[in-house]
Coordinates of C-alpha atoms in Angstrom, one line a residue:
X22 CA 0.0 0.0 0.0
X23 CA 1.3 3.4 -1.1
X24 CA 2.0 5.7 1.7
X25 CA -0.3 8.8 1.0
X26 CA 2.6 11.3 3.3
X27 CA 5.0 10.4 0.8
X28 CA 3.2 11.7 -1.6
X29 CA 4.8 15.0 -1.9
X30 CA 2.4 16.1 -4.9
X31 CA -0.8 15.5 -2.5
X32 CA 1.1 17.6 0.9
X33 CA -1.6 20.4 0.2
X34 CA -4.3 18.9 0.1
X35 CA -3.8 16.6 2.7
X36 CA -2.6 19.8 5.0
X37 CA -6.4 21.6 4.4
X38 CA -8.2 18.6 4.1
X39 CA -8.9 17.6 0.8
X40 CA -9.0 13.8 -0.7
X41 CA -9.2 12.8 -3.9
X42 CA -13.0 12.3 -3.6
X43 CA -13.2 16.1 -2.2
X44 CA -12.6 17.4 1.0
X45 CA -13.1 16.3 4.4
X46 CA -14.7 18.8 7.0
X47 CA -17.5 18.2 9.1
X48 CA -18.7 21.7 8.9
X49 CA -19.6 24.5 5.9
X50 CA -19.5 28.3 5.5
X51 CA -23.5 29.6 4.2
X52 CA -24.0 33.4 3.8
X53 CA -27.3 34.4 6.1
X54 CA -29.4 37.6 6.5
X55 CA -29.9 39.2 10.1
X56 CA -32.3 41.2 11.5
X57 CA -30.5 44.1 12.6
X58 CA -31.6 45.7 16.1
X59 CA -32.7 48.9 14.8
X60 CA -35.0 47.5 11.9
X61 CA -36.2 45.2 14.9
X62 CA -36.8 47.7 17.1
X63 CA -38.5 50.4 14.6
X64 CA -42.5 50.7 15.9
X65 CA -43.2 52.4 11.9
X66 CA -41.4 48.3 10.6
X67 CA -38.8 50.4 8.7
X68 CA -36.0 49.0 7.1
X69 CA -33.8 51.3 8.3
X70 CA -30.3 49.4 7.3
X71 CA -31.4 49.4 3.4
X72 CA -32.2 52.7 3.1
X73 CA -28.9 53.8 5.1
X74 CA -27.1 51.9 2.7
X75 CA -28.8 54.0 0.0
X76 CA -27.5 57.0 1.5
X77 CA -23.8 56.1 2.1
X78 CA -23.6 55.1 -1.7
X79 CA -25.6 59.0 -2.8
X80 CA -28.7 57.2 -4.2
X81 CA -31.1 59.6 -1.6
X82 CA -33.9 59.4 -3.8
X83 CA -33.5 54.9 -4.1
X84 CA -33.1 55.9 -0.1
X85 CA -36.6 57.8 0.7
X86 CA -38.5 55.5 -1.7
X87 CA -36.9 52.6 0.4
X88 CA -38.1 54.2 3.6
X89 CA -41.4 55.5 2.5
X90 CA -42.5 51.9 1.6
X91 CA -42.6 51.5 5.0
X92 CA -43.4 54.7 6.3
X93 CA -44.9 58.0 4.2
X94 CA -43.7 60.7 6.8
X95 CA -40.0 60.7 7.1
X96 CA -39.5 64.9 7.0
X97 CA -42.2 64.2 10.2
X98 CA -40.5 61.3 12.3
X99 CA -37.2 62.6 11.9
X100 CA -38.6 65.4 14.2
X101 CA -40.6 64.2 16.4
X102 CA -40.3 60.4 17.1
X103 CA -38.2 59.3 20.2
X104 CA -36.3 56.9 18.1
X105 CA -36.1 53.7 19.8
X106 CA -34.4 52.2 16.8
X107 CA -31.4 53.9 18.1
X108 CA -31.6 52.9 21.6
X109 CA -31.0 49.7 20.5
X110 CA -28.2 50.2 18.1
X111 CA -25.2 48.0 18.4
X112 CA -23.3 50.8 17.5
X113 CA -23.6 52.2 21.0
X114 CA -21.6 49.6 22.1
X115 CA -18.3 50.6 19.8
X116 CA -19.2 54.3 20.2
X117 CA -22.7 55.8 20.0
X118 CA -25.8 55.3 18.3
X119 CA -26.3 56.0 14.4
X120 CA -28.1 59.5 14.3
X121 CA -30.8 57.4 12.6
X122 CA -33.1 60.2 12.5
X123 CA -31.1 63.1 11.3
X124 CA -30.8 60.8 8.4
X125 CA -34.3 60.1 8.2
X126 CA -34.9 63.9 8.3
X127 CA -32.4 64.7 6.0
X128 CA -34.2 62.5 3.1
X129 CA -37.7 63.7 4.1
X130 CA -36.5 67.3 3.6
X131 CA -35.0 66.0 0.3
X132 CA -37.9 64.9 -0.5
X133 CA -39.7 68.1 -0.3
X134 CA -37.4 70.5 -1.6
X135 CA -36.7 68.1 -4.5
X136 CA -40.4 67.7 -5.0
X137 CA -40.3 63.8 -5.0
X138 CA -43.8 61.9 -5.4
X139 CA -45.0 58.7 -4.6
X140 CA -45.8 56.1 -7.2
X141 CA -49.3 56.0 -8.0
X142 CA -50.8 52.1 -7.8
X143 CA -50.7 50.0 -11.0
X144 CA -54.3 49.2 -10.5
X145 CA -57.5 50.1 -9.2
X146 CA -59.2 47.6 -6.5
X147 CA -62.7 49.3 -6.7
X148 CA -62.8 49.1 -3.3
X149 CA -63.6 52.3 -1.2
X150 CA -62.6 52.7 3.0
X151 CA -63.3 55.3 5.3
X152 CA -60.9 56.2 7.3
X153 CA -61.6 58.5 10.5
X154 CA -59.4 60.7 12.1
X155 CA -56.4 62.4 9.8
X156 CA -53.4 62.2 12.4
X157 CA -50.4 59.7 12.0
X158 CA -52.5 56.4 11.9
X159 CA -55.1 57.5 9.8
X160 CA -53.1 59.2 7.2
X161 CA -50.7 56.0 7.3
X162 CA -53.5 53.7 7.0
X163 CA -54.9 55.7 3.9
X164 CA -51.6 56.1 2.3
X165 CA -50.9 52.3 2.2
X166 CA -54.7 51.3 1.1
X167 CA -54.5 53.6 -1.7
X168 CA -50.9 52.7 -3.2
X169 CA -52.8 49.3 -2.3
X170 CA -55.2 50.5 -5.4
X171 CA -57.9 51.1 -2.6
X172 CA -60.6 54.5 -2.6
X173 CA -59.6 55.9 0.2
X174 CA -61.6 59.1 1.7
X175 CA -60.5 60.3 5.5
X176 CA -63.2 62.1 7.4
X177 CA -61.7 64.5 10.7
X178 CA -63.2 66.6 13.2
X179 CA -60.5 69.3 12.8
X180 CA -60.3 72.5 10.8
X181 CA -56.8 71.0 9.2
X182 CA -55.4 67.6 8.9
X183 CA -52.6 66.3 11.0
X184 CA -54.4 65.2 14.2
X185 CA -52.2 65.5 17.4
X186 CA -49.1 66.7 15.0
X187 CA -50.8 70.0 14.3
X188 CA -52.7 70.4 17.1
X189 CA -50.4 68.9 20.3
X190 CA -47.1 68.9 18.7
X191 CA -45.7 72.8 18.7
X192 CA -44.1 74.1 16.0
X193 CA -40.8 75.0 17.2
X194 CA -40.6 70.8 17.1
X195 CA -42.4 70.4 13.7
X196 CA -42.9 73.4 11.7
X197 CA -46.4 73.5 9.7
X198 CA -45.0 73.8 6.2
X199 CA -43.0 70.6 6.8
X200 CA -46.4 68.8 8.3
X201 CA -48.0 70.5 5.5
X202 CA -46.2 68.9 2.9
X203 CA -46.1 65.5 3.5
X204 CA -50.0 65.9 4.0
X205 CA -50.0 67.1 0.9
X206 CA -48.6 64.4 -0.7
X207 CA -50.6 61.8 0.5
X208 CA -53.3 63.6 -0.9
X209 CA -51.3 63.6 -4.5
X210 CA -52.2 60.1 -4.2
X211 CA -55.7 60.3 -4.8
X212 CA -56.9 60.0 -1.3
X213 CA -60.0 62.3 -0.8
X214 CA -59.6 64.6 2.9
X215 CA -63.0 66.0 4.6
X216 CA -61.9 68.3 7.1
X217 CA -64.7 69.3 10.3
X218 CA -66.7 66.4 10.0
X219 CA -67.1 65.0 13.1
X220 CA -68.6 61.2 12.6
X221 CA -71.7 60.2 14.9
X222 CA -73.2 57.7 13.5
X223 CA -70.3 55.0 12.0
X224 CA -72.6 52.4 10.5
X225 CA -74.6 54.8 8.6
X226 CA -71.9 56.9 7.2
X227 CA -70.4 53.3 5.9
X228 CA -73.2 52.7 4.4
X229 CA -74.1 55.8 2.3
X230 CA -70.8 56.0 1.7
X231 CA -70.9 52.4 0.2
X232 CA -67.8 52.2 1.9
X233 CA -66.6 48.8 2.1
X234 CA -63.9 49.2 5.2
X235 CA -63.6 51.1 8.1
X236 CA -60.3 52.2 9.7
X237 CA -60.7 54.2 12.9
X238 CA -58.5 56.5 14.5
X239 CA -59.6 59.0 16.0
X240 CA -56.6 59.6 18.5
X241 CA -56.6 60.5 22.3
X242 CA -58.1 64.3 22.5
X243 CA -59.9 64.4 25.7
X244 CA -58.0 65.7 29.0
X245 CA -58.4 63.6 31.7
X246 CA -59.9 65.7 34.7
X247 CA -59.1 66.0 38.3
X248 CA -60.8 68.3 40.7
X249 CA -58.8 70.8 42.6
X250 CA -60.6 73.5 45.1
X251 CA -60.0 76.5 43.4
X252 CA -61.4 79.8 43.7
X253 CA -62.9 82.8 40.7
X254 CA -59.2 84.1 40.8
X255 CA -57.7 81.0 39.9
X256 CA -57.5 79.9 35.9
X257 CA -57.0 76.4 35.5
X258 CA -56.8 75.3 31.7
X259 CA -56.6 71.1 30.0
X260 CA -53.2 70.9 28.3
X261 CA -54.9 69.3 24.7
X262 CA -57.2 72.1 24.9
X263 CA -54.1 74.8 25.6
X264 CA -51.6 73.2 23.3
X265 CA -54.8 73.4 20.5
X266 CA -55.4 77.4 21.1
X267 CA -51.8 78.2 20.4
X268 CA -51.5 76.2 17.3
X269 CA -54.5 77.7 16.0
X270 CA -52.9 80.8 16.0
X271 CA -54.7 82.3 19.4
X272 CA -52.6 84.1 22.2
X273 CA -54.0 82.3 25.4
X274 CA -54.0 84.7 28.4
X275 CA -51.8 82.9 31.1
X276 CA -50.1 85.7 33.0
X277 CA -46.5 85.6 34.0
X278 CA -46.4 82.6 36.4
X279 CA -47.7 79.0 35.1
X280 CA -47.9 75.9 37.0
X281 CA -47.8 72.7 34.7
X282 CA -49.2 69.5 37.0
X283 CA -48.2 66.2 35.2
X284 CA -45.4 65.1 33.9
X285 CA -45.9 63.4 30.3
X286 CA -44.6 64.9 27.0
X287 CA -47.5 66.8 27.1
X288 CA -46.9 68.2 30.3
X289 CA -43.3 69.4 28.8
X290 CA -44.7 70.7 25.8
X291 CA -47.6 72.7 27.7
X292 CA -44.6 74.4 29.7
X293 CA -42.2 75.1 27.1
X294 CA -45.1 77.1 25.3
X295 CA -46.1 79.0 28.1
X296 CA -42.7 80.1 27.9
X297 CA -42.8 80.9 24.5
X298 CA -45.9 82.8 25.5
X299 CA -43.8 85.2 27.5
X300 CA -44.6 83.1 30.9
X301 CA -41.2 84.3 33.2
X302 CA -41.7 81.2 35.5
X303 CA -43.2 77.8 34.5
X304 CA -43.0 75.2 37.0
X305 CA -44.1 71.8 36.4
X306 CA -45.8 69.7 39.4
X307 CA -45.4 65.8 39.5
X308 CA -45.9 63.7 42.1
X309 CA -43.9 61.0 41.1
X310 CA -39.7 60.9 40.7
X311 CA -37.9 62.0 37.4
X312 CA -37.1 58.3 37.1
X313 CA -40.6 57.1 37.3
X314 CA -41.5 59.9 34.6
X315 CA -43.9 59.3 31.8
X316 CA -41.7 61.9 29.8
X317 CA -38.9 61.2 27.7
X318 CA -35.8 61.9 29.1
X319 CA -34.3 64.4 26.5
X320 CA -38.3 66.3 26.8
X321 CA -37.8 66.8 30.1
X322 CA -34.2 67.7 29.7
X323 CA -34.6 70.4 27.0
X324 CA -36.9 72.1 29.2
X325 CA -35.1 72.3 32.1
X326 CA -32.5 74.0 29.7
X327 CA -35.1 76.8 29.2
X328 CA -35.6 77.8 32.1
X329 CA -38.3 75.2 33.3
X330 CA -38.4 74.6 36.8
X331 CA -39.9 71.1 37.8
X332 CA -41.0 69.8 41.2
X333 CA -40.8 66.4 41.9
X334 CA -43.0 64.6 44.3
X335 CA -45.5 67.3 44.7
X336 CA -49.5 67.0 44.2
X337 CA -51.7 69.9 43.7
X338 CA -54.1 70.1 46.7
X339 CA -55.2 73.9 46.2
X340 CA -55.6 76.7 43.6
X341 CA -56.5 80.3 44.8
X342 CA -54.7 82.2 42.5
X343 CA -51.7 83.5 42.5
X344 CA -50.8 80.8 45.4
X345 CA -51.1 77.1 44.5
X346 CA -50.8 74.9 47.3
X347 CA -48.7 71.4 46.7
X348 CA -48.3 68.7 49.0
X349 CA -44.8 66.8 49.5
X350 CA -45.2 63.4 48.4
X351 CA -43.0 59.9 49.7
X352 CA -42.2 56.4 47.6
X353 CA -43.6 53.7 50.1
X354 CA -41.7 50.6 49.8
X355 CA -43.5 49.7 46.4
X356 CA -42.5 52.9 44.7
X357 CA -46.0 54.6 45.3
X358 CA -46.7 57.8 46.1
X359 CA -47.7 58.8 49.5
X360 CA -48.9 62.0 51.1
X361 CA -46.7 63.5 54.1
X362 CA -49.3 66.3 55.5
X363 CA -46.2 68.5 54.6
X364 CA -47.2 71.3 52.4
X365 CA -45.6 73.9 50.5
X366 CA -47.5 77.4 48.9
X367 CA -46.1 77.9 45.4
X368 CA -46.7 81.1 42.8
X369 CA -48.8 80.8 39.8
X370 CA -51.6 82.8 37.3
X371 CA -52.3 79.7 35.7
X372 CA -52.8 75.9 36.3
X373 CA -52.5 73.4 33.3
X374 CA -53.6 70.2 33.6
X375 CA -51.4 67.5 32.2
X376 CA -53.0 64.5 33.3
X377 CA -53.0 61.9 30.3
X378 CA -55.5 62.0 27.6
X379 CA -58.2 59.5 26.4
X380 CA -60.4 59.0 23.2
X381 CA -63.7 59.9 22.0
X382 CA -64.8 57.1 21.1
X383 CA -68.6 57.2 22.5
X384 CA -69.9 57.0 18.8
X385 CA -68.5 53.4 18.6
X386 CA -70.5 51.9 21.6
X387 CA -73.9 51.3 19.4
X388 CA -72.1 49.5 16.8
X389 CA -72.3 45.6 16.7
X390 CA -69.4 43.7 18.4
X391 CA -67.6 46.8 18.9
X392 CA -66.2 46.3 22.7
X393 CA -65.1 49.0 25.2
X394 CA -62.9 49.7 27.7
X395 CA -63.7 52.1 31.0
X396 CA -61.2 54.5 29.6
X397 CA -62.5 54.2 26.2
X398 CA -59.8 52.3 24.6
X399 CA -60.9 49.6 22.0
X400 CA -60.4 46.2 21.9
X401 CA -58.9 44.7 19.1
X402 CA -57.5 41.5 17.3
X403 CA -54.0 40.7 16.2
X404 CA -55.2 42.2 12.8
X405 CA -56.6 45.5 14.2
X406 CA -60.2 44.2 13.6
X407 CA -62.9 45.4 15.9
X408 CA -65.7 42.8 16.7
X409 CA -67.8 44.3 14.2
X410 CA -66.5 43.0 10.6
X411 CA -64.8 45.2 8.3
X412 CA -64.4 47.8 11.4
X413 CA -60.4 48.3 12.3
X414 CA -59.3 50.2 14.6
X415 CA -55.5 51.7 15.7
X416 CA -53.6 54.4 17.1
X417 CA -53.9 56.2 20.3
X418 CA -57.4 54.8 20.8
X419 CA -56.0 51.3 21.2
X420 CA -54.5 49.8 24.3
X421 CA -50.6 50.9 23.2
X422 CA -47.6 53.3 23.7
X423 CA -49.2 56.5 22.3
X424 CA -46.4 58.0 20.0
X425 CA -46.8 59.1 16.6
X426 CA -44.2 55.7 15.1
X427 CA -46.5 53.7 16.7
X428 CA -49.6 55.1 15.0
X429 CA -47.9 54.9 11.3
X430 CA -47.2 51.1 12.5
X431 CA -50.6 50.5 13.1
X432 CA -51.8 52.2 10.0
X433 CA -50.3 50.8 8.0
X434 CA -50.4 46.8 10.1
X435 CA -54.4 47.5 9.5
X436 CA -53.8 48.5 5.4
X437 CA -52.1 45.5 5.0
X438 CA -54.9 43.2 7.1
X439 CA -57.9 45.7 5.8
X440 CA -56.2 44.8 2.0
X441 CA -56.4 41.2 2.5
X442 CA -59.9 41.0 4.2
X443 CA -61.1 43.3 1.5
X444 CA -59.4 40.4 -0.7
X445 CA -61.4 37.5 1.3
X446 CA -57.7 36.3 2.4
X447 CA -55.2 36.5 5.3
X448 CA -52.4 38.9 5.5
X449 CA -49.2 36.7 5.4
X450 CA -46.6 38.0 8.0
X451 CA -43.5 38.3 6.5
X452 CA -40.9 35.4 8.4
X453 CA -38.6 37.2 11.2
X454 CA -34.7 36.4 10.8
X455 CA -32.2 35.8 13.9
X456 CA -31.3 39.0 16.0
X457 CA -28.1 40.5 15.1
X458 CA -26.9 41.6 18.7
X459 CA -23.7 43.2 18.9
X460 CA -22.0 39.7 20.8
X461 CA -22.3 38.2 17.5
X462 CA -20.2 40.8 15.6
X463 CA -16.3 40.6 14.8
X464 CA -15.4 44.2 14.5
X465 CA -12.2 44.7 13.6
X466 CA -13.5 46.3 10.5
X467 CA -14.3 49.4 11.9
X468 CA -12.9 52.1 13.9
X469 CA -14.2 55.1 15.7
X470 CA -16.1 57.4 14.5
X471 CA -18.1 60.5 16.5
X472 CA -21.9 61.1 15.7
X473 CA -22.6 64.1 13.8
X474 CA -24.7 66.6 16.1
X475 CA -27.2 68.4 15.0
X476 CA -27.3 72.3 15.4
X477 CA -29.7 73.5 18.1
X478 CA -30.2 76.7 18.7
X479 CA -29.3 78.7 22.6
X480 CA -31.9 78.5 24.9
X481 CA -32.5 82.2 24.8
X482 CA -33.3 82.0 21.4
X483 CA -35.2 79.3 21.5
X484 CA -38.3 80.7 24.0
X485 CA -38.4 83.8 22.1
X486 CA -40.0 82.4 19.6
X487 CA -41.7 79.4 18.1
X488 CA -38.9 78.9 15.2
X489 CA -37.9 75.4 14.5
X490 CA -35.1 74.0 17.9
X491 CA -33.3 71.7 15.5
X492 CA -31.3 72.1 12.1
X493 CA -30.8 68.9 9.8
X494 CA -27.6 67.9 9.0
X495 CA -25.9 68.8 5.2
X496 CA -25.9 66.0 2.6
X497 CA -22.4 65.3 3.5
X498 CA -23.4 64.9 7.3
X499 CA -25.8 62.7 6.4
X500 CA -23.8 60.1 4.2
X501 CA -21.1 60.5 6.9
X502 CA -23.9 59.3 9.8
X503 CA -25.0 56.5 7.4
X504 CA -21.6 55.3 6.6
X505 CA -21.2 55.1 10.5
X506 CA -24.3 52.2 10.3
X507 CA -22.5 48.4 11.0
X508 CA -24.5 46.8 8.7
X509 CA -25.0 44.4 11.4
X510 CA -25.9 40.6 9.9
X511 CA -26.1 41.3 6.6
X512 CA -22.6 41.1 3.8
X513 CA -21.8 44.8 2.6
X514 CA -19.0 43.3 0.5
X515 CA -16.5 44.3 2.6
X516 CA -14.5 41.5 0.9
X517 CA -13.0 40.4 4.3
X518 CA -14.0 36.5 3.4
X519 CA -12.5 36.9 -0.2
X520 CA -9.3 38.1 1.3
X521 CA -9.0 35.8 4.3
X522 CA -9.9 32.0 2.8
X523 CA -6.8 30.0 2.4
X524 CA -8.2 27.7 -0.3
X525 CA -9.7 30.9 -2.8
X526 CA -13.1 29.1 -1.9
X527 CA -14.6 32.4 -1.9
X528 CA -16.0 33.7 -5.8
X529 CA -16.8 37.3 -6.0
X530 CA -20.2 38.0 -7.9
X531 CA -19.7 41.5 -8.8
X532 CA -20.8 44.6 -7.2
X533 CA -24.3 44.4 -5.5
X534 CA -24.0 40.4 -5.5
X535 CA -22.3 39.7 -2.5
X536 CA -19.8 36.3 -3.1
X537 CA -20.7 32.5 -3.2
X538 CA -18.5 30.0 -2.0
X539 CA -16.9 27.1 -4.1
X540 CA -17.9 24.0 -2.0
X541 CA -15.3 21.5 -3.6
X542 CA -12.3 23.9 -2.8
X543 CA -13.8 24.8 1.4
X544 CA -12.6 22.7 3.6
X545 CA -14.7 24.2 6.6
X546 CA -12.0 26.1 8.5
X547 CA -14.2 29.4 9.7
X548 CA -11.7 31.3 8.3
X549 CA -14.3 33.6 7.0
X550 CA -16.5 33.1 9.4
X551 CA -14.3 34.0 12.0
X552 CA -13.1 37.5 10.2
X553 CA -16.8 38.2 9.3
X554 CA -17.4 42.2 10.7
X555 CA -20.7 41.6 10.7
X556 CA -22.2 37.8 11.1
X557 CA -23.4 37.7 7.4
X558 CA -21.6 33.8 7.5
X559 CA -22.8 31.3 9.4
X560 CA -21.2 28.1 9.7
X561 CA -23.5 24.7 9.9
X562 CA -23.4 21.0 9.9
X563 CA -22.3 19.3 6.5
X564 CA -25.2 18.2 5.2
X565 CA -27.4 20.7 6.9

């Protein structure tokens, strides 16, 4: 028998594990797609590390057409949503967090200025749905059911469209002309807008309208109440109801001391306007800690910075104008608040209540199968359907965190489930890959690199006026914040695996193709794998 190690012409192969027959491993290298944190943890289901990569290579418009697939209000969310998707970033881990949404604004305001329009649908359904209430869930559900070739009319209580983003969101956070035009756009699209009409009667409006859907979201505009003794000389005002006034374009009369009792965004917002108002103190009263705050941190933070004073653990026992009497407050052992019988006297003109809002939904409780909760919430399926068929329902006026990303995800969830019931089928979910977490990256790849800030303007500029807080970034900002993205579990073509594999098992496709690995050369040692920045290989079983 020949002896295989004298066999000087066969060393190679025999030193990376190849036979004559092939080689021998006991393990391959496959290429795999990972769901990266920030797509994972976007409420709007955007796929936020696409449309990045757009950016980074200059193809902006290819970019906002990626992003408005998901969502049609990218100028809007790169103001005012809290981001989430970047709290979870695995970037934070190597430095900070992507600036997602200075990206995201940078492309909506693209968009505008550049006049960019959505597609129109290849084909009509004939198909009509009424969709009620014209904030972010209504006009996301109505943008997806028309470019679903749906009729689509929305029918709102309000003077202008925009729901809460008009009316509760101020404009030094989201000018109108930007709100406007995104509005605007949706409206390019064929859908059909009736503003002040308030709907009482829902089965009979579907029914004239020969509407064969109904999406309802009609958001959370009613102040929740609480009673506080209060004399003639004491003006106490509902935050929605304030925040409305001043967007409207009146001048509310709140003298020059205003106490704000809650502490919400709403309750930030309602101070840093009474500011704006020419308020010299605003004080906010809550009577639980800053870490047990409804309010987002940076809210709360930005108006501390101008000049907003906020007292923790107080509760408003008395309002006789211009002294407002608070209690101290105590955590018990549960991290409830307790009264002390300590009190404290406080200056104030004005009192706005800041309490949490709830929705009108009273003009739901005679329709069939429709069911209620106390605070007027509606109960709903996995697909957004009411118990009445045909009736969705989403947004604020559904049991869920009330921001405006979560109300374009439920729009457009309920377009894709109101689509497929219209369709007498079931909306297929689309199957979830593997989370990319950062302990699954090799990063050697990449090096530091500091976020791109946005420019704010001083804090005695900003309560001047009600001109917009925060800039966007420049073009080259913005393709230098997306080229900060890791691409985390999915190839870029970095051609790390091309360069490290001993055996030139790795074939490069071309640009935009990724690679492909030659089977009959691999001999399973992870090289790739191993060097792989950002877990796009995988390496499995032979014969898996």
């Amino acid at each position: 028998m020949t002896d295989p190690m004298r066999d000087v012409t066969r060393l190679p192969d025999l030193l990376h594990g190849r036979s004559n027959t092939g080689p021998v491993r006991d393990r391959r290298p496959v290429y795999v797609d990972l769901l990266p944190p920030c797509n994972a943890g976007c409420p709007a289901g955007e796929n936020i590390q696409e449309w990045l990569a757009h950016t980074l290579a200059g193809r902006h418009e290819q970019a906002w057409r990626r992003l408005v697939a998901d969502n049609p209000l990218p100028a809007i969310h790169g103001r005012v949503c809290y981001h989430p998707c970047e709290s979870v970033c695995n970037r934070a881990s190597l430095d900070s967090a992507v600036s997602i949404h200075s990206v995201e604004r940078f492309l909506g305001d693209t968009a505008l200025e550049q006049g960019w329009r959505f597609d129109a649908p290849p084909t009509r359904s004939g198909k009509r749905v009424l969709v009620i209430g014209s904030g972010p869930s209504g006009l996301s559900a109505a943008y997806h059911l028309a470019r679903l070739g749906h009729e689509v009319e929305i029918r709102d209580s309000g003077a202008q469209s925009g729901g809460m983003m008009r009316y509760g969101i101020p404009a030094y956070r989201l000018p109108r002309d930007v709100l406007a035009g995104e509005i605007d756009r949706i409206a390019a699209l064929g859908v059909r807008m009736t503003q002040e009409h308030k709907v009482e009667d829902l089965l009979a409006e579907r029914q004239e309208g020969r509407f064969d859907a109904v999406f309802v979201a009609v958001g959370a505009h009613l102040s929740k109440r609480v009673d506080i003794p209060a004399r003639d000389a004491g003006r106490i005002v509902d935050a929605v109801s304030f925040l409305r006034s001043v967007a409207s374009g009146e001048q509310p009369e709140i003298g020059r001391r205003v106490a704000v009792y809650g502490g919400g965004n709403t309750a930030m917002d309602a101070a840093r306007v009474a500011r704006r108002l020419g308020a010299d103190e605003a004080l906010i009263v809550y009577r639980r800690t800053r870490e047990q705050m409804p309010a987002h941190l940076e809210e709360a933070e930005d108006a501390e910075r101008e000049g907003v004073r906020i007292n923790w653990l107080r509760t408003i026992t008395a309002f006789d104008g211009p002294e407002l009497q608070v209690e101290q407050m105590e955590l018990d052992d549960d991290g409830f608040p307790q009264p002390t019988g300590r009190f404290e006297t406080l200056a104030a003109d004005t009192v706005i209540l800041a309490l949490g809002q709830e929705s009108d939904t009273a003009f739901l409780r005679d329709v069939p199968g429709v069911e209620l909760d106390r605070d007027g919430t509606v109960h709903v399926s996995t697909s957004l359907q009411t118990g009445c068929p045909g009736v969705f329902a989403g947004g604020d006026m559904v049991p869920s965190e009330r921001t405006v990303t979560v109300g374009v995800g439920h729009g457009k969830k309920a377009a894709r489930h109101i689509d497929a019931w219209l369709r007498e089928s079931t909306a297929a979910g689309a199957p979830k890959h593997d989370l990319a977490s950062f302990d699954r990256l090799h990063l050697w790849y990449f090096g530091d690199a500091a976020r791109r800030l946005q420019p704010e303007l001083a804090p005695t500029e900003r309560v001047a006026a009600f001109d917009e807080i925060v800039s966007g970034l420049s073009a080259e900002e913005a393709v230098y914040e997306a080229g900060r993205c890791l691409s985390c579990g999915n190839c870029f073509e970095c051609d790390g695996c091309l360069g490290a594999c001993p055996e030139d098992a790795v074939i490069k496709l071309g640009v935009g193709f990724r690679y492909r690995f030659d089977l009959d050369r691999c001999t399973g040692c992870g090289v790739c794998f191993e060097q792989c920045p950002v877990h796009a290989i995988e390496m499995v079983a032979e014969g898996d």
